Amino acid sequence: MRETPKSDRLELITLNDTIVSFSRLFANTVRYHHWHQCLEILYVEAGFGVAIVDNRHYTMRPGRLFFFPPFTLHKVMVDEQAEAIYRRTIIHLDHHAVLKALRDFPQSRQRLQKLSQRGGEAWVADVAHCHTHIDHLLGCYPLPMNSENVASLLISLFAMLPDDNDGAPGSSHGIASQVMFWLDENYRQKFSLARLAEELGKSRSYVSRKFHTETGEKIHDYLNTLRLRKACECLLHSDASVRDIATRVGFSDVTYFISAFKKGIGETPLQYRKSHLATLLPGL
């Protein structure tokens, strides 16, 4: 049975008085596309599956390291046969605070800046050959971690990574990637499954079924999440009215947009703009 979509597609990570959230455990996965306001580092220690990010599918396997920048849509799906053994380390961090701690380490600082670019591309690397070292490194720091601890961890971790341009390639095979690219280009318009299927040269039922099989979601659920993320960006980066933003991201009715936004994000558009502008854009 498909899991009922959660209401919080923007998953705000509460760091409270710390600059990092650190979790090493066997765990279930988030079975819907979502994004965070901070940088997420995911290290797969056991189990396998698929990570969907930047409209690409990446194989999840032990020793694979993922960096998801702020506001980057992503989803992790663990193979059903591996759910009992899936173990991962997830680190969410306030990259602004860590960048200050890295001011005397320009190479590491530059790399963190690139990995933390808001809405930037995810970066994936295979570091299975360093697993023993990474496993030991991740177990060296007691919680809560301060900025010096986090800076030390990242400097050590970055030293084991390949060059910036050597990230693992994703796979664009399958209908889901094609659908996601199409929606990125057409989300502003009224959605038509018939038009989408025609442009892909497939039947509507085939496209709908294959997308659900490959991602675990319905096309409309993904499109709604995509539109809400675009709306969040508009709210934080423009002075446009809620009505204008609704139209800009593909909602024909502003009342329905406000209702969908409240259900998906947990706040009305104006509440979101007021409460998150300062926290997501430091210095304002």
PDB file of C-alpha atoms in Angstrom:
ATOM      1  CA  MET A   1       0.000   0.000   0.000  1.00  0.00           C
ATOM      2  CA  ARG A   2       1.343   3.444  -0.902  1.00  0.00           C
ATOM      3  CA  GLU A   3       2.078   5.618   2.090  1.00  0.00           C
ATOM      4  CA  THR A   4      -0.243   8.578   2.498  1.00  0.00           C
ATOM      5  CA  PRO A   5       1.625  11.789   1.587  1.00  0.00           C
ATOM      6  CA  LYS A   6       2.702  13.805   4.614  1.00  0.00           C
ATOM      7  CA  SER A   7       1.574  17.417   4.989  1.00  0.00           C
ATOM      8  CA  ASP A   8       5.031  18.911   5.455  1.00  0.00           C
ATOM      9  CA  ARG A   9       6.792  18.906   2.088  1.00  0.00           C
ATOM     10  CA  LEU A  10       9.121  21.643   3.328  1.00  0.00           C
ATOM     11  CA  GLU A  11      10.763  19.820   6.213  1.00  0.00           C
ATOM     12  CA  LEU A  12      12.131  22.528   8.470  1.00  0.00           C
ATOM     13  CA  ILE A  13      15.061  21.192  10.462  1.00  0.00           C
ATOM     14  CA  THR A  14      15.015  22.621  13.981  1.00  0.00           C
ATOM     15  CA  LEU A  15      18.605  23.122  15.050  1.00  0.00           C
ATOM     16  CA  ASN A  16      17.682  25.170  18.138  1.00  0.00           C
ATOM     17  CA  ASP A  17      20.921  26.362  19.787  1.00  0.00           C
ATOM     18  CA  THR A  18      23.163  24.058  17.773  1.00  0.00           C
ATOM     19  CA  ILE A  19      24.377  24.323  14.192  1.00  0.00           C
ATOM     20  CA  VAL A  20      23.995  20.669  13.295  1.00  0.00           C
ATOM     21  CA  SER A  21      21.535  17.784  13.547  1.00  0.00           C
ATOM     22  CA  PHE A  22      23.294  14.417  13.513  1.00  0.00           C
ATOM     23  CA  SER A  23      21.537  11.048  13.173  1.00  0.00           C
ATOM     24  CA  ARG A  24      23.103   7.574  12.789  1.00  0.00           C
ATOM     25  CA  LEU A  25      20.578   4.774  12.840  1.00  0.00           C
ATOM     26  CA  PHE A  26      18.467   2.167  11.145  1.00  0.00           C
ATOM     27  CA  ALA A  27      15.504   4.118   9.834  1.00  0.00           C
ATOM     28  CA  ASN A  28      12.573   4.335   7.493  1.00  0.00           C
ATOM     29  CA  THR A  29      12.857   6.640   4.516  1.00  0.00           C
ATOM     30  CA  VAL A  30      10.843   9.671   3.486  1.00  0.00           C
ATOM     31  CA  ARG A  31       8.652   8.356   0.691  1.00  0.00           C
ATOM     32  CA  TYR A  32       7.780  11.649  -0.946  1.00  0.00           C
ATOM     33  CA  HIS A  33       9.657  14.501  -2.572  1.00  0.00           C
ATOM     34  CA  HIS A  34      10.620  17.147  -0.053  1.00  0.00           C
ATOM     35  CA  TRP A  35      13.255  19.763   0.661  1.00  0.00           C
ATOM     36  CA  HIS A  36      14.978  21.393   3.623  1.00  0.00           C
ATOM     37  CA  GLN A  37      16.101  24.912   4.427  1.00  0.00           C
ATOM     38  CA  CYS A  38      19.599  23.666   5.215  1.00  0.00           C
ATOM     39  CA  LEU A  39      22.305  21.435   3.730  1.00  0.00           C
ATOM     40  CA  GLU A  40      21.713  17.688   4.137  1.00  0.00           C
ATOM     41  CA  ILE A  41      24.512  15.109   4.013  1.00  0.00           C
ATOM     42  CA  LEU A  42      23.412  11.474   3.639  1.00  0.00           C
ATOM     43  CA  TYR A  43      25.849   8.589   3.962  1.00  0.00           C
ATOM     44  CA  VAL A  44      24.561   5.084   3.184  1.00  0.00           C
ATOM     45  CA  GLU A  45      26.116   2.477   5.483  1.00  0.00           C
ATOM     46  CA  ALA A  46      23.950  -0.575   4.719  1.00  0.00           C
ATOM     47  CA  GLY A  47      21.051  -1.367   2.427  1.00  0.00           C
ATOM     48  CA  PHE A  48      20.276  -0.256  -1.089  1.00  0.00           C
ATOM     49  CA  GLY A  49      17.648   1.576  -3.098  1.00  0.00           C
ATOM     50  CA  VAL A  50      17.234   4.721  -5.190  1.00  0.00           C
ATOM     51  CA  ALA A  51      17.672   8.430  -4.472  1.00  0.00           C
ATOM     52  CA  ILE A  52      15.766  10.761  -6.797  1.00  0.00           C
ATOM     53  CA  VAL A  53      17.182  14.284  -7.066  1.00  0.00           C
ATOM     54  CA  ASP A  54      17.650  16.852  -9.854  1.00  0.00           C
ATOM     55  CA  ASN A  55      15.300  14.759 -12.016  1.00  0.00           C
ATOM     56  CA  ARG A  56      17.790  11.905 -11.929  1.00  0.00           C
ATOM     57  CA  HIS A  57      17.902   8.520 -10.267  1.00  0.00           C
ATOM     58  CA  TYR A  58      20.969   7.566  -8.232  1.00  0.00           C
ATOM     59  CA  THR A  59      21.580   4.055  -6.990  1.00  0.00           C
ATOM     60  CA  MET A  60      21.847   3.951  -3.203  1.00  0.00           C
ATOM     61  CA  ARG A  61      24.393   1.465  -1.924  1.00  0.00           C
ATOM     62  CA  PRO A  62      26.849   1.193   0.983  1.00  0.00           C
ATOM     63  CA  GLY A  63      29.612   3.749   0.715  1.00  0.00           C
ATOM     64  CA  ARG A  64      27.662   6.276  -1.358  1.00  0.00           C
ATOM     65  CA  LEU A  65      27.599   9.839  -0.041  1.00  0.00           C
ATOM     66  CA  PHE A  66      24.955  12.422  -1.018  1.00  0.00           C
ATOM     67  CA  PHE A  67      24.936  16.195  -0.522  1.00  0.00           C
ATOM     68  CA  PHE A  68      21.478  17.777  -0.920  1.00  0.00           C
ATOM     69  CA  PRO A  69      21.704  21.613  -1.041  1.00  0.00           C
ATOM     70  CA  PRO A  70      19.041  23.799   0.590  1.00  0.00           C
ATOM     71  CA  PHE A  71      15.729  23.838  -1.319  1.00  0.00           C
ATOM     72  CA  THR A  72      16.712  20.927  -3.585  1.00  0.00           C
ATOM     73  CA  LEU A  73      13.828  18.504  -4.174  1.00  0.00           C
ATOM     74  CA  HIS A  74      14.842  14.952  -3.331  1.00  0.00           C
ATOM     75  CA  LYS A  75      13.436  11.609  -2.320  1.00  0.00           C
ATOM     76  CA  VAL A  76      14.961   8.404  -0.962  1.00  0.00           C
ATOM     77  CA  MET A  77      13.432   5.004  -1.635  1.00  0.00           C
ATOM     78  CA  VAL A  78      14.920   1.915  -0.003  1.00  0.00           C
ATOM     79  CA  ASP A  79      14.356  -1.405  -1.742  1.00  0.00           C
ATOM     80  CA  GLU A  80      11.738  -3.432   0.118  1.00  0.00           C
ATOM     81  CA  GLN A  81      14.182  -6.319   0.478  1.00  0.00           C
ATOM     82  CA  ALA A  82      16.668  -4.023   2.239  1.00  0.00           C
ATOM     83  CA  GLU A  83      14.361  -2.107   4.580  1.00  0.00           C
ATOM     84  CA  ALA A  84      15.279  -4.299   7.559  1.00  0.00           C
ATOM     85  CA  ILE A  85      19.009  -3.592   7.170  1.00  0.00           C
ATOM     86  CA  TYR A  86      18.958  -0.005   5.883  1.00  0.00           C
ATOM     87  CA  ARG A  87      21.315   2.119   7.964  1.00  0.00           C
ATOM     88  CA  ARG A  88      22.359   5.655   7.207  1.00  0.00           C
ATOM     89  CA  THR A  89      23.929   8.724   8.704  1.00  0.00           C
ATOM     90  CA  ILE A  90      22.133  12.023   8.076  1.00  0.00           C
ATOM     91  CA  ILE A  91      23.675  15.384   8.911  1.00  0.00           C
ATOM     92  CA  HIS A  92      21.727  18.644   8.612  1.00  0.00           C
ATOM     93  CA  LEU A  93      23.816  21.723   9.237  1.00  0.00           C
ATOM     94  CA  ASP A  94      23.696  25.495   9.313  1.00  0.00           C
ATOM     95  CA  HIS A  95      26.274  26.064   6.596  1.00  0.00           C
ATOM     96  CA  HIS A  96      26.379  29.818   7.263  1.00  0.00           C
ATOM     97  CA  ALA A  97      27.760  29.234  10.762  1.00  0.00           C
ATOM     98  CA  VAL A  98      30.198  26.571   9.580  1.00  0.00           C
ATOM     99  CA  LEU A  99      31.528  28.799   6.791  1.00  0.00           C
ATOM    100  CA  LYS A 100      32.621  31.299   9.449  1.00  0.00           C
ATOM    101  CA  ALA A 101      34.473  28.553  11.308  1.00  0.00           C
ATOM    102  CA  LEU A 102      36.254  27.599   8.072  1.00  0.00           C
ATOM    103  CA  ARG A 103      37.556  31.077   7.304  1.00  0.00           C
ATOM    104  CA  ASP A 104      41.186  29.919   7.776  1.00  0.00           C
ATOM    105  CA  PHE A 105      40.667  26.867   5.546  1.00  0.00           C
ATOM    106  CA  PRO A 106      39.910  28.366   2.102  1.00  0.00           C
ATOM    107  CA  GLN A 107      39.704  25.120   0.121  1.00  0.00           C
ATOM    108  CA  SER A 108      37.245  23.481   2.503  1.00  0.00           C
ATOM    109  CA  ARG A 109      35.302  26.749   2.769  1.00  0.00           C
ATOM    110  CA  GLN A 110      35.031  27.040  -1.005  1.00  0.00           C
ATOM    111  CA  ARG A 111      33.855  23.449  -1.301  1.00  0.00           C
ATOM    112  CA  LEU A 112      31.201  23.898   1.382  1.00  0.00           C
ATOM    113  CA  GLN A 113      29.984  27.064  -0.333  1.00  0.00           C
ATOM    114  CA  LYS A 114      29.580  25.173  -3.601  1.00  0.00           C
ATOM    115  CA  LEU A 115      27.791  22.234  -1.967  1.00  0.00           C
ATOM    116  CA  SER A 116      25.461  24.588  -0.052  1.00  0.00           C
ATOM    117  CA  GLN A 117      24.361  26.753  -2.963  1.00  0.00           C
ATOM    118  CA  ARG A 118      20.658  27.349  -2.484  1.00  0.00           C
ATOM    119  CA  GLY A 119      18.673  25.204  -4.916  1.00  0.00           C
ATOM    120  CA  GLY A 120      21.933  23.988  -6.470  1.00  0.00           C
ATOM    121  CA  GLU A 121      22.695  20.582  -7.891  1.00  0.00           C
ATOM    122  CA  ALA A 122      23.142  17.615  -5.597  1.00  0.00           C
ATOM    123  CA  TRP A 123      26.577  16.031  -5.421  1.00  0.00           C
ATOM    124  CA  VAL A 124      27.071  12.289  -5.136  1.00  0.00           C
ATOM    125  CA  ALA A 125      30.267  10.341  -4.555  1.00  0.00           C
ATOM    126  CA  ASP A 126      31.336   6.734  -4.087  1.00  0.00           C
ATOM    127  CA  VAL A 127      33.589   6.470  -1.030  1.00  0.00           C
ATOM    128  CA  ALA A 128      33.193   2.784  -0.183  1.00  0.00           C
ATOM    129  CA  HIS A 129      36.973   2.403  -0.248  1.00  0.00           C
ATOM    130  CA  CYS A 130      37.108   4.833   2.709  1.00  0.00           C
ATOM    131  CA  HIS A 131      34.197   3.319   4.629  1.00  0.00           C
ATOM    132  CA  THR A 132      36.267   2.212   7.637  1.00  0.00           C
ATOM    133  CA  HIS A 133      37.738   5.706   7.991  1.00  0.00           C
ATOM    134  CA  ILE A 134      34.406   7.475   7.461  1.00  0.00           C
ATOM    135  CA  ASP A 135      32.620   5.186   9.907  1.00  0.00           C
ATOM    136  CA  HIS A 136      35.288   5.922  12.538  1.00  0.00           C
ATOM    137  CA  LEU A 137      35.191   9.654  11.765  1.00  0.00           C
ATOM    138  CA  LEU A 138      31.415   9.867  12.135  1.00  0.00           C
ATOM    139  CA  GLY A 139      31.642   8.167  15.526  1.00  0.00           C
ATOM    140  CA  CYS A 140      34.293  10.484  16.944  1.00  0.00           C
ATOM    141  CA  TYR A 141      32.148  13.500  17.744  1.00  0.00           C
ATOM    142  CA  PRO A 142      29.885  13.643  20.802  1.00  0.00           C
ATOM    143  CA  LEU A 143      26.648  15.599  20.648  1.00  0.00           C
ATOM    144  CA  PRO A 144      25.880  18.427  20.725  1.00  0.00           C
ATOM    145  CA  MET A 145      28.561  19.497  18.251  1.00  0.00           C
ATOM    146  CA  ASN A 146      29.898  23.044  18.144  1.00  0.00           C
ATOM    147  CA  SER A 147      31.138  24.914  15.070  1.00  0.00           C
ATOM    148  CA  GLU A 148      34.730  23.777  15.640  1.00  0.00           C
ATOM    149  CA  ASN A 149      33.623  20.116  15.763  1.00  0.00           C
ATOM    150  CA  VAL A 150      31.615  20.454  12.565  1.00  0.00           C
ATOM    151  CA  ALA A 151      34.431  22.282  10.763  1.00  0.00           C
ATOM    152  CA  SER A 152      36.875  19.552  11.816  1.00  0.00           C
ATOM    153  CA  LEU A 153      34.489  16.830  10.635  1.00  0.00           C
ATOM    154  CA  LEU A 154      33.993  18.466   7.235  1.00  0.00           C
ATOM    155  CA  ILE A 155      37.706  19.105   6.677  1.00  0.00           C
ATOM    156  CA  SER A 156      38.436  15.434   7.369  1.00  0.00           C
ATOM    157  CA  LEU A 157      35.500  14.272   5.241  1.00  0.00           C
ATOM    158  CA  PHE A 158      36.358  16.525   2.300  1.00  0.00           C
ATOM    159  CA  ALA A 159      39.926  15.162   2.310  1.00  0.00           C
ATOM    160  CA  MET A 160      38.542  11.709   1.464  1.00  0.00           C
ATOM    161  CA  LEU A 161      36.299  12.900  -1.374  1.00  0.00           C
ATOM    162  CA  PRO A 162      37.131  12.967  -5.089  1.00  0.00           C
ATOM    163  CA  ASP A 163      37.476  16.251  -6.955  1.00  0.00           C
ATOM    164  CA  ASP A 164      34.393  18.441  -7.350  1.00  0.00           C
ATOM    165  CA  ASN A 165      33.929  17.350 -10.962  1.00  0.00           C
ATOM    166  CA  ASP A 166      34.066  13.647 -10.152  1.00  0.00           C
ATOM    167  CA  GLY A 167      30.636  13.233  -8.599  1.00  0.00           C
ATOM    168  CA  ALA A 168      28.837  10.026  -9.470  1.00  0.00           C
ATOM    169  CA  PRO A 169      26.708  10.324 -12.620  1.00  0.00           C
ATOM    170  CA  GLY A 170      22.992   9.826 -12.254  1.00  0.00           C
ATOM    171  CA  SER A 171      20.831   7.670 -14.442  1.00  0.00           C
ATOM    172  CA  SER A 172      18.215   9.393 -16.565  1.00  0.00           C
ATOM    173  CA  HIS A 173      16.709   6.139 -17.778  1.00  0.00           C
ATOM    174  CA  GLY A 174      13.016   5.498 -17.317  1.00  0.00           C
ATOM    175  CA  ILE A 175       9.835   7.478 -17.741  1.00  0.00           C
ATOM    176  CA  ALA A 176      10.054   9.276 -14.378  1.00  0.00           C
ATOM    177  CA  SER A 177      13.099  11.364 -15.321  1.00  0.00           C
ATOM    178  CA  GLN A 178      11.492  12.371 -18.613  1.00  0.00           C
ATOM    179  CA  VAL A 179       8.283  13.337 -16.826  1.00  0.00           C
ATOM    180  CA  MET A 180      10.172  15.404 -14.245  1.00  0.00           C
ATOM    181  CA  PHE A 181      12.091  17.300 -16.925  1.00  0.00           C
ATOM    182  CA  TRP A 182       8.826  17.954 -18.775  1.00  0.00           C
ATOM    183  CA  LEU A 183       7.109  19.220 -15.616  1.00  0.00           C
ATOM    184  CA  ASP A 184      10.038  21.527 -14.866  1.00  0.00           C
ATOM    185  CA  GLU A 185       9.415  23.150 -18.236  1.00  0.00           C
ATOM    186  CA  ASN A 186       5.617  23.155 -18.091  1.00  0.00           C
ATOM    187  CA  TYR A 187       4.523  23.441 -14.444  1.00  0.00           C
ATOM    188  CA  ARG A 188       3.205  26.971 -15.025  1.00  0.00           C
ATOM    189  CA  GLN A 189       0.586  25.678 -17.452  1.00  0.00           C
ATOM    190  CA  LYS A 190      -2.565  23.698 -16.777  1.00  0.00           C
ATOM    191  CA  PHE A 191      -1.478  20.081 -16.545  1.00  0.00           C
ATOM    192  CA  SER A 192      -2.562  17.703 -19.293  1.00  0.00           C
ATOM    193  CA  LEU A 193      -1.605  14.043 -18.990  1.00  0.00           C
ATOM    194  CA  ALA A 194      -2.693  13.557 -22.616  1.00  0.00           C
ATOM    195  CA  ARG A 195      -0.266  16.229 -23.817  1.00  0.00           C
ATOM    196  CA  LEU A 196       2.546  14.875 -21.649  1.00  0.00           C
ATOM    197  CA  ALA A 197       2.002  11.321 -22.899  1.00  0.00           C
ATOM    198  CA  GLU A 198       1.802  12.493 -26.508  1.00  0.00           C
ATOM    199  CA  GLU A 199       5.098  14.360 -26.265  1.00  0.00           C
ATOM    200  CA  LEU A 200       6.759  11.302 -24.734  1.00  0.00           C
ATOM    201  CA  GLY A 201       5.238   9.046 -27.381  1.00  0.00           C
ATOM    202  CA  LYS A 202       3.501   6.836 -24.805  1.00  0.00           C
ATOM    203  CA  SER A 203      -0.048   6.175 -23.674  1.00  0.00           C
ATOM    204  CA  ARG A 204      -1.485   8.048 -20.701  1.00  0.00           C
ATOM    205  CA  SER A 205      -1.943   4.886 -18.677  1.00  0.00           C
ATOM    206  CA  TYR A 206       1.624   3.767 -19.353  1.00  0.00           C
ATOM    207  CA  VAL A 207       3.134   7.114 -18.304  1.00  0.00           C
ATOM    208  CA  SER A 208       1.014   7.294 -15.164  1.00  0.00           C
ATOM    209  CA  ARG A 209       1.717   3.697 -14.156  1.00  0.00           C
ATOM    210  CA  LYS A 210       5.455   3.817 -14.848  1.00  0.00           C
ATOM    211  CA  PHE A 211       5.922   7.104 -12.979  1.00  0.00           C
ATOM    212  CA  HIS A 212       4.209   5.622  -9.927  1.00  0.00           C
ATOM    213  CA  THR A 213       6.305   2.446 -10.168  1.00  0.00           C
ATOM    214  CA  GLU A 214       9.604   4.332 -10.494  1.00  0.00           C
ATOM    215  CA  THR A 215       8.980   7.022  -7.846  1.00  0.00           C
ATOM    216  CA  GLY A 216       6.249   5.679  -5.575  1.00  0.00           C
ATOM    217  CA  GLU A 217       4.201   8.838  -6.230  1.00  0.00           C
ATOM    218  CA  LYS A 218       1.417   9.951  -8.528  1.00  0.00           C
ATOM    219  CA  ILE A 219       2.308  12.572 -11.128  1.00  0.00           C
ATOM    220  CA  HIS A 220      -0.153  15.062  -9.629  1.00  0.00           C
ATOM    221  CA  ASP A 221       1.444  14.679  -6.169  1.00  0.00           C
ATOM    222  CA  TYR A 222       4.899  15.421  -7.557  1.00  0.00           C
ATOM    223  CA  LEU A 223       3.613  18.352  -9.621  1.00  0.00           C
ATOM    224  CA  ASN A 224       1.899  19.828  -6.561  1.00  0.00           C
ATOM    225  CA  THR A 225       5.112  19.566  -4.532  1.00  0.00           C
ATOM    226  CA  LEU A 226       7.098  21.133  -7.368  1.00  0.00           C
ATOM    227  CA  ARG A 227       4.670  24.043  -7.644  1.00  0.00           C
ATOM    228  CA  LEU A 228       4.719  24.661  -3.893  1.00  0.00           C
ATOM    229  CA  ARG A 229       8.505  24.723  -3.859  1.00  0.00           C
ATOM    230  CA  LYS A 230       8.488  27.235  -6.728  1.00  0.00           C
ATOM    231  CA  ALA A 231       5.927  29.296  -4.802  1.00  0.00           C
ATOM    232  CA  CYS A 232       8.166  29.314  -1.716  1.00  0.00           C
ATOM    233  CA  GLU A 233      11.029  30.629  -3.832  1.00  0.00           C
ATOM    234  CA  CYS A 234       8.814  33.369  -5.274  1.00  0.00           C
ATOM    235  CA  LEU A 235       7.610  34.392  -1.829  1.00  0.00           C
ATOM    236  CA  LEU A 236      11.180  34.785  -0.593  1.00  0.00           C
ATOM    237  CA  HIS A 237      12.714  36.324  -3.702  1.00  0.00           C
ATOM    238  CA  SER A 238      10.046  38.715  -4.955  1.00  0.00           C
ATOM    239  CA  ASP A 239       7.488  41.220  -3.757  1.00  0.00           C
ATOM    240  CA  ALA A 240       4.805  39.724  -5.987  1.00  0.00           C
ATOM    241  CA  SER A 241       1.326  39.345  -4.565  1.00  0.00           C
ATOM    242  CA  VAL A 242      -0.033  35.947  -3.546  1.00  0.00           C
ATOM    243  CA  ARG A 243      -2.431  36.075  -6.507  1.00  0.00           C
ATOM    244  CA  ASP A 244       0.396  36.750  -8.958  1.00  0.00           C
ATOM    245  CA  ILE A 245       2.541  33.983  -7.475  1.00  0.00           C
ATOM    246  CA  ALA A 246      -0.360  31.520  -7.660  1.00  0.00           C
ATOM    247  CA  THR A 247      -0.687  32.220 -11.388  1.00  0.00           C
ATOM    248  CA  ARG A 248       3.077  32.169 -11.899  1.00  0.00           C
ATOM    249  CA  VAL A 249       3.443  28.630 -10.512  1.00  0.00           C
ATOM    250  CA  GLY A 250       0.452  27.108 -12.244  1.00  0.00           C
ATOM    251  CA  PHE A 251      -2.567  27.588  -9.941  1.00  0.00           C
ATOM    252  CA  SER A 252      -5.570  29.085 -11.741  1.00  0.00           C
ATOM    253  CA  ASP A 253      -7.508  29.821  -8.537  1.00  0.00           C
ATOM    254  CA  VAL A 254      -5.864  31.820  -5.733  1.00  0.00           C
ATOM    255  CA  THR A 255      -8.204  30.441  -3.063  1.00  0.00           C
ATOM    256  CA  TYR A 256      -7.268  26.877  -3.973  1.00  0.00           C
ATOM    257  CA  PHE A 257      -3.580  27.874  -4.047  1.00  0.00           C
ATOM    258  CA  ILE A 258      -3.765  29.276  -0.501  1.00  0.00           C
ATOM    259  CA  SER A 259      -5.543  26.125   0.690  1.00  0.00           C
ATOM    260  CA  ALA A 260      -3.012  23.814  -1.015  1.00  0.00           C
ATOM    261  CA  PHE A 261      -0.110  25.878   0.324  1.00  0.00           C
ATOM    262  CA  LYS A 262      -1.460  25.739   3.890  1.00  0.00           C
ATOM    263  CA  LYS A 263      -1.967  21.984   3.613  1.00  0.00           C
ATOM    264  CA  GLY A 264       1.444  21.312   2.061  1.00  0.00           C
ATOM    265  CA  ILE A 265       3.625  23.801   3.950  1.00  0.00           C
ATOM    266  CA  GLY A 266       1.732  24.276   7.195  1.00  0.00           C
ATOM    267  CA  GLU A 267       1.315  28.058   6.856  1.00  0.00           C
ATOM    268  CA  THR A 268      -0.484  30.453   4.540  1.00  0.00           C
ATOM    269  CA  PRO A 269       1.708  32.065   1.852  1.00  0.00           C
ATOM    270  CA  LEU A 270       1.868  35.398   3.720  1.00  0.00           C
ATOM    271  CA  GLN A 271       2.665  33.657   7.022  1.00  0.00           C
ATOM    272  CA  TYR A 272       5.423  31.732   5.272  1.00  0.00           C
ATOM    273  CA  ARG A 273       6.912  34.890   3.751  1.00  0.00           C
ATOM    274  CA  LYS A 274       6.863  36.669   7.111  1.00  0.00           C
ATOM    275  CA  SER A 275       8.141  33.837   9.299  1.00  0.00           C
ATOM    276  CA  HIS A 276      10.801  32.318   7.048  1.00  0.00           C
ATOM    277  CA  LEU A 277      12.298  35.219   5.131  1.00  0.00           C
ATOM    278  CA  ALA A 278      14.686  36.128   7.938  1.00  0.00           C
ATOM    279  CA  THR A 279      15.667  32.570   8.847  1.00  0.00           C
ATOM    280  CA  LEU A 280      16.170  31.325   5.283  1.00  0.00           C
ATOM    281  CA  LEU A 281      17.933  34.452   4.099  1.00  0.00           C
ATOM    282  CA  PRO A 282      20.303  35.457   6.918  1.00  0.00           C
ATOM    283  CA  GLY A 283      21.329  39.058   7.053  1.00  0.00           C
ATOM    284  CA  LEU A 284      17.972  40.527   6.083  1.00  0.00           C
TER     285      LEU A 284
END
